[in-house]
PDB file of C-alpha atoms in Angstrom:
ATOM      1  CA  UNK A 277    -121.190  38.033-128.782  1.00 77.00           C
ATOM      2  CA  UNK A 278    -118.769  36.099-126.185  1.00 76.00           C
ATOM      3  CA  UNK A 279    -116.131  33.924-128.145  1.00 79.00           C
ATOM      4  CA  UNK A 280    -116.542  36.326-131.344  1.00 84.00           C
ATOM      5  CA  UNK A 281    -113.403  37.457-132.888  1.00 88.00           C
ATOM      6  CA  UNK A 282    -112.024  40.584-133.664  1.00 91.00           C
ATOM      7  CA  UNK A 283    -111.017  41.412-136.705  1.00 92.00           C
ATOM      8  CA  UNK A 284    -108.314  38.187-138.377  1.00 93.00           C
ATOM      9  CA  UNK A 285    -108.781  36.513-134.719  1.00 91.00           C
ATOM     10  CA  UNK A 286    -111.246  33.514-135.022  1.00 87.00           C
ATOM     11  CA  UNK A 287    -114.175  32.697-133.231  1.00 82.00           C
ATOM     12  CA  UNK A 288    -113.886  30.643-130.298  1.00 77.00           C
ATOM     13  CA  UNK A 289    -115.356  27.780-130.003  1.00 66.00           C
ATOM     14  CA  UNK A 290    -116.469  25.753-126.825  1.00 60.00           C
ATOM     15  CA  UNK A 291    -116.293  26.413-123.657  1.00 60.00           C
ATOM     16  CA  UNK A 292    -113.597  25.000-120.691  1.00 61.00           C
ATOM     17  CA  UNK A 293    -116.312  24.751-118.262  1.00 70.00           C
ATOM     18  CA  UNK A 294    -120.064  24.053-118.850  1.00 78.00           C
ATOM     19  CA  UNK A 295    -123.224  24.144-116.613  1.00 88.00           C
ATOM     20  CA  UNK A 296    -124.075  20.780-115.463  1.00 89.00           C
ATOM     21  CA  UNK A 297    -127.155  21.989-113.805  1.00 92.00           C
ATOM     22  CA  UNK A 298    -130.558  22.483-114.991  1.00 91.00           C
ATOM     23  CA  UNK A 299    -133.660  24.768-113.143  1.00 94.00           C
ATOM     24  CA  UNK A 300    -136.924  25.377-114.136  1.00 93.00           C
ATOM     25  CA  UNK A 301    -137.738  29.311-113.841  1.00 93.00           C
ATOM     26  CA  UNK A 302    -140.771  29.710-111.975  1.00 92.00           C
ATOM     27  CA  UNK A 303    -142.760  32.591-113.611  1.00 89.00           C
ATOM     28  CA  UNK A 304    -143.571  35.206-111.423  1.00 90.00           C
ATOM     29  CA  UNK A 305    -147.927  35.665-110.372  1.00 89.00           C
ATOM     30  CA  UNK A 306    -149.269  37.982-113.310  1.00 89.00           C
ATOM     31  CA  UNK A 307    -145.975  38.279-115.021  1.00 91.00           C
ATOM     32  CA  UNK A 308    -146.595  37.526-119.059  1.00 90.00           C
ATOM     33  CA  UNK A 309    -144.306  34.111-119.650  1.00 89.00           C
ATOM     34  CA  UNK A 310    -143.049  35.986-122.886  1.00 90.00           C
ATOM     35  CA  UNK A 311    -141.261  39.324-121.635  1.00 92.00           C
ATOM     36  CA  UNK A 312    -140.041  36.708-118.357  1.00 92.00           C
ATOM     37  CA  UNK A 313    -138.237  34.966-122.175  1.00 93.00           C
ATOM     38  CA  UNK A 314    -137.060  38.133-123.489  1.00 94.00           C
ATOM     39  CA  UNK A 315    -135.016  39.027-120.408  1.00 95.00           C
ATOM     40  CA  UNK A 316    -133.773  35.587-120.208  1.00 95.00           C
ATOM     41  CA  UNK A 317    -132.543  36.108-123.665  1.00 93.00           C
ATOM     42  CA  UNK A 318    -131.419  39.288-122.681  1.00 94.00           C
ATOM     43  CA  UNK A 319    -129.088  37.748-120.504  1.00 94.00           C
ATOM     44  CA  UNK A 320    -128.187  35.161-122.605  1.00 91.00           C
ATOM     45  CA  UNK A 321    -127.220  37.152-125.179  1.00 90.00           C
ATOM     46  CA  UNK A 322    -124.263  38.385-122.985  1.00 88.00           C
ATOM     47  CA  UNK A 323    -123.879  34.066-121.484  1.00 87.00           C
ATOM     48  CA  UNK A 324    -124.249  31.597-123.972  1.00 83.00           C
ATOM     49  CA  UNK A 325    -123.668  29.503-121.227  1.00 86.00           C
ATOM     50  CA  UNK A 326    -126.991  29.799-119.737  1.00 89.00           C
ATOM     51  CA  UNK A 327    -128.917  28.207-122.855  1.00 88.00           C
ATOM     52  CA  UNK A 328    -131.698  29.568-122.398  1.00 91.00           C
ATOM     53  CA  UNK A 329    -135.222  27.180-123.940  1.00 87.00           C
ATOM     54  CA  UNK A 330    -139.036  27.138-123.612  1.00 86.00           C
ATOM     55  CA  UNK A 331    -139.962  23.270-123.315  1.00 82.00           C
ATOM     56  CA  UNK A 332    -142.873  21.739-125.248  1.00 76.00           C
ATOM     57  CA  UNK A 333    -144.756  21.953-121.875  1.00 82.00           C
ATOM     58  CA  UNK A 334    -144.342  25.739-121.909  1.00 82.00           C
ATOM     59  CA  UNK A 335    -141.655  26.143-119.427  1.00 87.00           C
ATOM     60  CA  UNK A 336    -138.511  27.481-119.285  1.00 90.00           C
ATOM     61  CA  UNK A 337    -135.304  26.029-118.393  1.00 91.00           C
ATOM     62  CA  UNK A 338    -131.678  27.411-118.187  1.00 93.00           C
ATOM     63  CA  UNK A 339    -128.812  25.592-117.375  1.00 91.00           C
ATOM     64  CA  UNK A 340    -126.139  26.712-114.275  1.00 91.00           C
ATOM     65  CA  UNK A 341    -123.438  25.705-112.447  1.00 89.00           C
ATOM     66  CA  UNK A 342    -125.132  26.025-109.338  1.00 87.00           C
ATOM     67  CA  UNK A 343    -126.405  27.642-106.449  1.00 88.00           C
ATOM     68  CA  UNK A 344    -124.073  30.817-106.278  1.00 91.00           C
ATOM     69  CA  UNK A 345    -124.411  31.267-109.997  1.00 92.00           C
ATOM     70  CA  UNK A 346    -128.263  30.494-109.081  1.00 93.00           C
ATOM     71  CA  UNK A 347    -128.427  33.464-106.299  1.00 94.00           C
ATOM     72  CA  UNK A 348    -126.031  35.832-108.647  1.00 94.00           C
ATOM     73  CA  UNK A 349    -128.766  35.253-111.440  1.00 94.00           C
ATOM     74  CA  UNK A 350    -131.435  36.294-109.034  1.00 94.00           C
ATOM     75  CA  UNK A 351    -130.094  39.435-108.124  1.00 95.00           C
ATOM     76  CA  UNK A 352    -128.948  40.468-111.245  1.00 95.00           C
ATOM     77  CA  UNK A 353    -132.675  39.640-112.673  1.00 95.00           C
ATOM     78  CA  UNK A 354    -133.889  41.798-109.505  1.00 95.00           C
ATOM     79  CA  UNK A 355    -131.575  45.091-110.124  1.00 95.00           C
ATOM     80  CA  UNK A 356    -132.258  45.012-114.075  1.00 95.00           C
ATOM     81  CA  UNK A 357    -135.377  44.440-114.800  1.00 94.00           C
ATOM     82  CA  UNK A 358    -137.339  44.949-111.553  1.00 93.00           C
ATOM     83  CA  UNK A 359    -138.988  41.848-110.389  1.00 94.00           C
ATOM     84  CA  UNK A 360    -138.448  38.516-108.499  1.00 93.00           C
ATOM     85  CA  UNK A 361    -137.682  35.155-109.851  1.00 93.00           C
ATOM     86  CA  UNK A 362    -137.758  31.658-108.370  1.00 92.00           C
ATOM     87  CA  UNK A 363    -136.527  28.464-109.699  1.00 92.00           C
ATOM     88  CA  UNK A 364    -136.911  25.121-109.049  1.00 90.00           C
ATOM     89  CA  UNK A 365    -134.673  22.400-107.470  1.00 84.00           C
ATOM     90  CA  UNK A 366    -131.900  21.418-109.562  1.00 87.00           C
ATOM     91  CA  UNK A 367    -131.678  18.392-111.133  1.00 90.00           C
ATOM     92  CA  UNK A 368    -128.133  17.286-113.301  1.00 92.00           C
ATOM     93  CA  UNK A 369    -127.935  17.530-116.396  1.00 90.00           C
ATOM     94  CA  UNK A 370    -126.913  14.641-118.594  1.00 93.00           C
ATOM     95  CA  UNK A 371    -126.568  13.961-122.168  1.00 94.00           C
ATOM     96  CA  UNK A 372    -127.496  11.235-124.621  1.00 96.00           C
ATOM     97  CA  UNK A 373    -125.110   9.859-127.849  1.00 96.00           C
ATOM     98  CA  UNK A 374    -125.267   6.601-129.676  1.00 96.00           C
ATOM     99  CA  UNK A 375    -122.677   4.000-130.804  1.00 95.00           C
ATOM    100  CA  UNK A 376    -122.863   2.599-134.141  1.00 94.00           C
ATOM    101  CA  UNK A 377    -124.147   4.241-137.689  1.00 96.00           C
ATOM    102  CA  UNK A 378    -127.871   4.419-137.880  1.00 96.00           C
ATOM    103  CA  UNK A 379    -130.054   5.666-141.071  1.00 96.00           C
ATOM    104  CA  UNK A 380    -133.170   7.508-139.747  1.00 96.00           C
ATOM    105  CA  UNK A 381    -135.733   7.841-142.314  1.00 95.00           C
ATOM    106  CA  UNK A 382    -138.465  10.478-142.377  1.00 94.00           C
ATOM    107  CA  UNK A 383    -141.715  10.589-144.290  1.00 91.00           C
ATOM    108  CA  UNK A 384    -144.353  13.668-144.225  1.00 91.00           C
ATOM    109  CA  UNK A 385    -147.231  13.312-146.521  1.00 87.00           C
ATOM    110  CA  UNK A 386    -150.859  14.078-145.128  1.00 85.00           C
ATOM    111  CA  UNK A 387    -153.009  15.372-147.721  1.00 86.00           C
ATOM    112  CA  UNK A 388    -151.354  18.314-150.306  1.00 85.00           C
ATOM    113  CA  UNK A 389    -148.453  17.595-148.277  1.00 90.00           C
ATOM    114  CA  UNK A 390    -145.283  15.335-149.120  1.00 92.00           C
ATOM    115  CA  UNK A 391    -141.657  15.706-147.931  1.00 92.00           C
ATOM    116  CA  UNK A 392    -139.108  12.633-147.378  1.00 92.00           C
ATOM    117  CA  UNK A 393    -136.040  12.952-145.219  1.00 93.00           C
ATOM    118  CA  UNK A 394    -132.678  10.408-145.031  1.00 95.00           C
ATOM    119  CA  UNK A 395    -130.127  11.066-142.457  1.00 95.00           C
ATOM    120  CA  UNK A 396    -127.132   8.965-141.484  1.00 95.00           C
ATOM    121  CA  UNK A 397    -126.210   9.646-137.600  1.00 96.00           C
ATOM    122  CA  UNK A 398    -122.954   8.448-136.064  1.00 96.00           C
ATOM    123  CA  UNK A 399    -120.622   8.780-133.221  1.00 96.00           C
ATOM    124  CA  UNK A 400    -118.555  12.139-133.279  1.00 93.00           C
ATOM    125  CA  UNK A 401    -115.554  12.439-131.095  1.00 91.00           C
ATOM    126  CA  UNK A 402    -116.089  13.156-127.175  1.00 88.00           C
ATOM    127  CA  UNK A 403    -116.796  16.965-126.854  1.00 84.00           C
ATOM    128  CA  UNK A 404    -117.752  18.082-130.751  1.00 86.00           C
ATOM    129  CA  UNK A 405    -121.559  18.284-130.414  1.00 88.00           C
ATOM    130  CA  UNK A 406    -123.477  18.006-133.202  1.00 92.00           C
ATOM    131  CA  UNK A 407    -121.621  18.111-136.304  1.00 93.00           C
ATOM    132  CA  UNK A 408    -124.183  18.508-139.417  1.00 93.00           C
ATOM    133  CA  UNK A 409    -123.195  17.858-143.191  1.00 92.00           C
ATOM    134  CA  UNK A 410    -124.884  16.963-146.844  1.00 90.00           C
ATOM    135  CA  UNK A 411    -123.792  14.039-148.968  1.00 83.00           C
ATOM    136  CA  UNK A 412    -126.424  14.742-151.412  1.00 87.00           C
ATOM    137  CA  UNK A 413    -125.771  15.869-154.934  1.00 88.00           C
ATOM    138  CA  UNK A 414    -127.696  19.000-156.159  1.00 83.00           C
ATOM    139  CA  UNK A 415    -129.377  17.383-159.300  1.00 81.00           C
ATOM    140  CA  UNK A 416    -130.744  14.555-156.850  1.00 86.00           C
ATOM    141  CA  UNK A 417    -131.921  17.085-154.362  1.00 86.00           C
ATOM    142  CA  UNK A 418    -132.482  20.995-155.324  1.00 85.00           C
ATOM    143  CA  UNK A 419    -129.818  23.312-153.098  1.00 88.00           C
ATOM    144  CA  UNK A 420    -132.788  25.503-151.347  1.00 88.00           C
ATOM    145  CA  UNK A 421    -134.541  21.709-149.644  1.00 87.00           C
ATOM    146  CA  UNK A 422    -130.947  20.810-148.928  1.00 89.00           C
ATOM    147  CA  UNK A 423    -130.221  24.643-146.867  1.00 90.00           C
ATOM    148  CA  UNK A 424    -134.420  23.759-145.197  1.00 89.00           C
ATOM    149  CA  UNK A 425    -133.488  20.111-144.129  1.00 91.00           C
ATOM    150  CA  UNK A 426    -129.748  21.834-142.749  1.00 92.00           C
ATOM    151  CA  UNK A 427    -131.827  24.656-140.935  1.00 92.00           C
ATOM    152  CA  UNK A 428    -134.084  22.259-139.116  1.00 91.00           C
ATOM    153  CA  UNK A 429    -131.069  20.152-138.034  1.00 93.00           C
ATOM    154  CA  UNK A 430    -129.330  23.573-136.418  1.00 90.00           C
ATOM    155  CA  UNK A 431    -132.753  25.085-135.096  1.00 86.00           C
ATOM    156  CA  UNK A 432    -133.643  22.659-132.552  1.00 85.00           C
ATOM    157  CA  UNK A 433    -132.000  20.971-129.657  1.00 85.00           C
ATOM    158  CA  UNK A 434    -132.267  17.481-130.234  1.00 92.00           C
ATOM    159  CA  UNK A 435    -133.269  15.084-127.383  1.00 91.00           C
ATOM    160  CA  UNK A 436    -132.281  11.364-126.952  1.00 94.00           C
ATOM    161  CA  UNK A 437    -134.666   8.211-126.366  1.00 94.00           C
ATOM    162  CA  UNK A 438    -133.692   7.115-123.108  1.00 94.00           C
ATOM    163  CA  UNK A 439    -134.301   9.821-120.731  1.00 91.00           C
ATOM    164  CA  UNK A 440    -134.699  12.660-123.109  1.00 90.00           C
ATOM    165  CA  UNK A 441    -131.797  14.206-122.850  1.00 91.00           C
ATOM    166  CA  UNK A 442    -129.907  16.439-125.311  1.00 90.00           C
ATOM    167  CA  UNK A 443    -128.099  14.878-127.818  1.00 94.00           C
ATOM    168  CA  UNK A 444    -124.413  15.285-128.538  1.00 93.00           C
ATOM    169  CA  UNK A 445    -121.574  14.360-129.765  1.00 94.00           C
ATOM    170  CA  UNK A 446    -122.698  13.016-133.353  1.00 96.00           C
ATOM    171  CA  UNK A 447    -122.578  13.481-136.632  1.00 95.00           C
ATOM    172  CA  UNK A 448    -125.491  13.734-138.694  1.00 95.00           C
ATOM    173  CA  UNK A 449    -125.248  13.567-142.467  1.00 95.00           C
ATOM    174  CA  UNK A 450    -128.041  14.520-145.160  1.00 93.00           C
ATOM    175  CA  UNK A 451    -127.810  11.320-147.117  1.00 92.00           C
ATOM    176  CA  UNK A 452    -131.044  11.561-149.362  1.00 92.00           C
ATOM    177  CA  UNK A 453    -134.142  13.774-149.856  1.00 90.00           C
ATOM    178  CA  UNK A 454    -137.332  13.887-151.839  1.00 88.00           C
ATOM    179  CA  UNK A 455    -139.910  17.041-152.520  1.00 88.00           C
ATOM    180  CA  UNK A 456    -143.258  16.817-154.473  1.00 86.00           C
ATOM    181  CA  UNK A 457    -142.955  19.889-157.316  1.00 78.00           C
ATOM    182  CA  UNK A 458    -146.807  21.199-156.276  1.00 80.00           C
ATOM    183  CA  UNK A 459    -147.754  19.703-152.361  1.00 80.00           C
ATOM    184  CA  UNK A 460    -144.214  20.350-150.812  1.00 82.00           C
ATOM    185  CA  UNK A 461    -143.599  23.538-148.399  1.00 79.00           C
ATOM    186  CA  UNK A 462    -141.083  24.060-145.605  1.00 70.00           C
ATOM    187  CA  UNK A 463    -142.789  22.733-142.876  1.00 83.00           C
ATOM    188  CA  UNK A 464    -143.001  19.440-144.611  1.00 89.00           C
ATOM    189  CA  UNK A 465    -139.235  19.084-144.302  1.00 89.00           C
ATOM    190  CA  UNK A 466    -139.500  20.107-140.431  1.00 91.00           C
ATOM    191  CA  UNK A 467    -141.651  17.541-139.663  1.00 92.00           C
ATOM    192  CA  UNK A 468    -139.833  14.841-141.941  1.00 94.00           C
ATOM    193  CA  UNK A 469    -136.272  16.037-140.395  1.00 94.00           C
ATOM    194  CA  UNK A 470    -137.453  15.525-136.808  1.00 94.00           C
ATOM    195  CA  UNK A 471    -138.887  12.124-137.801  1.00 95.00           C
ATOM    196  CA  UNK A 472    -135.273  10.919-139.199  1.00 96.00           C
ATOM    197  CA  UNK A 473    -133.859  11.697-136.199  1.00 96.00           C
ATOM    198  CA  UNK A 474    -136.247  10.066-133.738  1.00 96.00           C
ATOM    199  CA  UNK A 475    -136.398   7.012-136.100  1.00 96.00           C
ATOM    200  CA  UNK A 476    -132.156   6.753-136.166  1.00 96.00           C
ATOM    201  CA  UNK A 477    -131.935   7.369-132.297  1.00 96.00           C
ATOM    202  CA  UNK A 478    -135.075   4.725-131.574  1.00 96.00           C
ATOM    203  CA  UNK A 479    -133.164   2.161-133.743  1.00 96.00           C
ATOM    204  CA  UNK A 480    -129.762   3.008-131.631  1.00 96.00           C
ATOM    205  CA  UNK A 481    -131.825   2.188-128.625  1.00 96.00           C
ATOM    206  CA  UNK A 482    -133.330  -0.943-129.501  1.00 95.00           C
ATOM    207  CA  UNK A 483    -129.716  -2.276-130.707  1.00 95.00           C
ATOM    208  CA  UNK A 484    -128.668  -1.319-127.312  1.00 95.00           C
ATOM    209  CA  UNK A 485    -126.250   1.629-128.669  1.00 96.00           C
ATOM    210  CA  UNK A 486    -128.239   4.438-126.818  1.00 96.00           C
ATOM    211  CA  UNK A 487    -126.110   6.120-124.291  1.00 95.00           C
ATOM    212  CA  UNK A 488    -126.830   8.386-121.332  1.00 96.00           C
ATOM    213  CA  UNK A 489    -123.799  10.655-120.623  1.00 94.00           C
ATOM    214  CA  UNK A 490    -123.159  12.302-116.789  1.00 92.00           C
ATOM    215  CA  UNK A 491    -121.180  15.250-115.735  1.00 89.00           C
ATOM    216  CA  UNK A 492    -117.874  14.721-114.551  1.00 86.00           C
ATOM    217  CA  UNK A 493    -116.273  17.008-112.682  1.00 81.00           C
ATOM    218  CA  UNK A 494    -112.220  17.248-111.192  1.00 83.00           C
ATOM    219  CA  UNK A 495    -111.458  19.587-107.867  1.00 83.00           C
ATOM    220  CA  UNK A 496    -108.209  20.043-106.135  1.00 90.00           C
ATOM    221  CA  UNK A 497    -108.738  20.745-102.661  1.00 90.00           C
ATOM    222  CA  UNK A 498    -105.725  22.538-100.619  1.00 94.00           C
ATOM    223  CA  UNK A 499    -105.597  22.021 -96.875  1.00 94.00           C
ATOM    224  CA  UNK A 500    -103.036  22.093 -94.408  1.00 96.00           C
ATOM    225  CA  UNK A 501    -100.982  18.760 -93.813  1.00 95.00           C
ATOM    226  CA  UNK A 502    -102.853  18.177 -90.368  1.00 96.00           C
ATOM    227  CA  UNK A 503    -106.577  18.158 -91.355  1.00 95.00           C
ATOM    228  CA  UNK A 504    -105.918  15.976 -94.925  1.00 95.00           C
ATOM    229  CA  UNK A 505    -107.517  12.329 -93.077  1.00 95.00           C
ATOM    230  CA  UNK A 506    -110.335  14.407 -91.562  1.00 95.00           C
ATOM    231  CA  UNK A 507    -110.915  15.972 -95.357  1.00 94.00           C
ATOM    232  CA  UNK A 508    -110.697  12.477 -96.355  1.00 93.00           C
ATOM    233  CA  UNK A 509    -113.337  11.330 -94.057  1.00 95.00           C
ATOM    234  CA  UNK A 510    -115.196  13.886 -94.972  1.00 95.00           C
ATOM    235  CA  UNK A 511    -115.628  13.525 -98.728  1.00 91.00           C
ATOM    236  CA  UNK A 512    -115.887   9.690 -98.072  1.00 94.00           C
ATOM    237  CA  UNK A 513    -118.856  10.014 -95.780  1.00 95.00           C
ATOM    238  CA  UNK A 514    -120.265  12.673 -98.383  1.00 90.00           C
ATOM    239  CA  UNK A 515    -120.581   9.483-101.297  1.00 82.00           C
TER     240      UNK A 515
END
């Protein structure tokens, strides 16, 4: 995949430039919504950049840079697997983090069911993502619940409390755990995982330490010496 390494050379991680766009794909009239996802995948597989994701609401997003990448997307879609795609207007894309340490606590126990999640989430340093660890001892919490409650934490793309953005730059520690020995399954520790996290990030917000991240981006525009005030103008006018 892009950023692998070959043989001794590590992986690479991060990117110097990301999309700060997001579209909704509009699904073409008759097309199945699921082979319209495989392609997408298809094509992400070769740009992890354009993260593809099906939304709760059943529609699919994928992040760009903008409208050239938008019409270059199009086309290739057109010439390689046959059909048209629209999207919809673009809207930025911004991020959420928190300031402060925050213990989210998650509880799962409808009947036959029981599962108990503690996570500590923090600030991580500008750019890291999501960083995910375990402070939990294996006699206080079995190894396999520990790998679950990790696996839920990498699966999904969390989203923040203000404006449901995706979370970043944190990181969030396993800090306690509890299974039932005959009413506890996976999914118990899915739903308790996601809880912890809402709970931490709802605390955040109520403390005030919820915080909405926007794109920044730097140009350098060369022009000759006699049209730099009307360039000026131009880009002042432009807000």
């Amino acid at each position: 995949l892009p950023g692998d390494g070959m043989g001794a050379e590590p992986p690479l991680y991060g990117h110097s430039i990301k999309p700060f766009m997001v579209y909704t794909v509009n699904v073409p009239a008759g097309m199945d919504p699921f082979l319209l996802m495989k392609d997408l995948k298809a094509l992400e597989q070769e740009d992890p950049m354009l993260n593809v994701v099906r939304r709760s609401d059943g529609n699919t997003e994928i992040r760009l840079m903008g409208r050239v990448q938008l019409e270059v997307l199009q086309a290739e879609i057109k010439e390689r697997f046959g059909y048209d795609v629209s999207f919809s207007t673009g809207s930025v894309l911004y991020l959420e983090t928190i300031n402060g340490v925050y213990e989210g606590m998650g509880h799962f126990e409808p009947l036959r069911h029981y599962a108990e999640v503690h996570l500590i989430i923090e600030p991580g340093e500008r750019g890291s993502g999501i960083v995910i660890t375990s402070d939990v001892p294996d006699d206080e919490l079995a190894v396999n619940w520990q790998r679950l409650i990790m696996t839920h934490l990498e699966e999904k793309e969390h989203r923040g409390v203000l404006t449901g953005a995706p979370l970043t730059d944190v990181k969030i520690s396993l800090a306690a755990g509890r299974a039932h020995d005959k009413h506890t399954n996976g999914g118990d520790f899915r739903e308790a995982t996601y809880r912890a996290v809402r709970h931490a990030l709802m605390q955040a917000a109520s403390e005030g330490n919820a915080v909405l991240l926007e794109p920044w981006c730097e140009y350098e525009i060369d022009v000759p010496a006699q049209n730099v005030g009307r360039a000026m103008t131009d880009i002042k006018q432009m807000g």
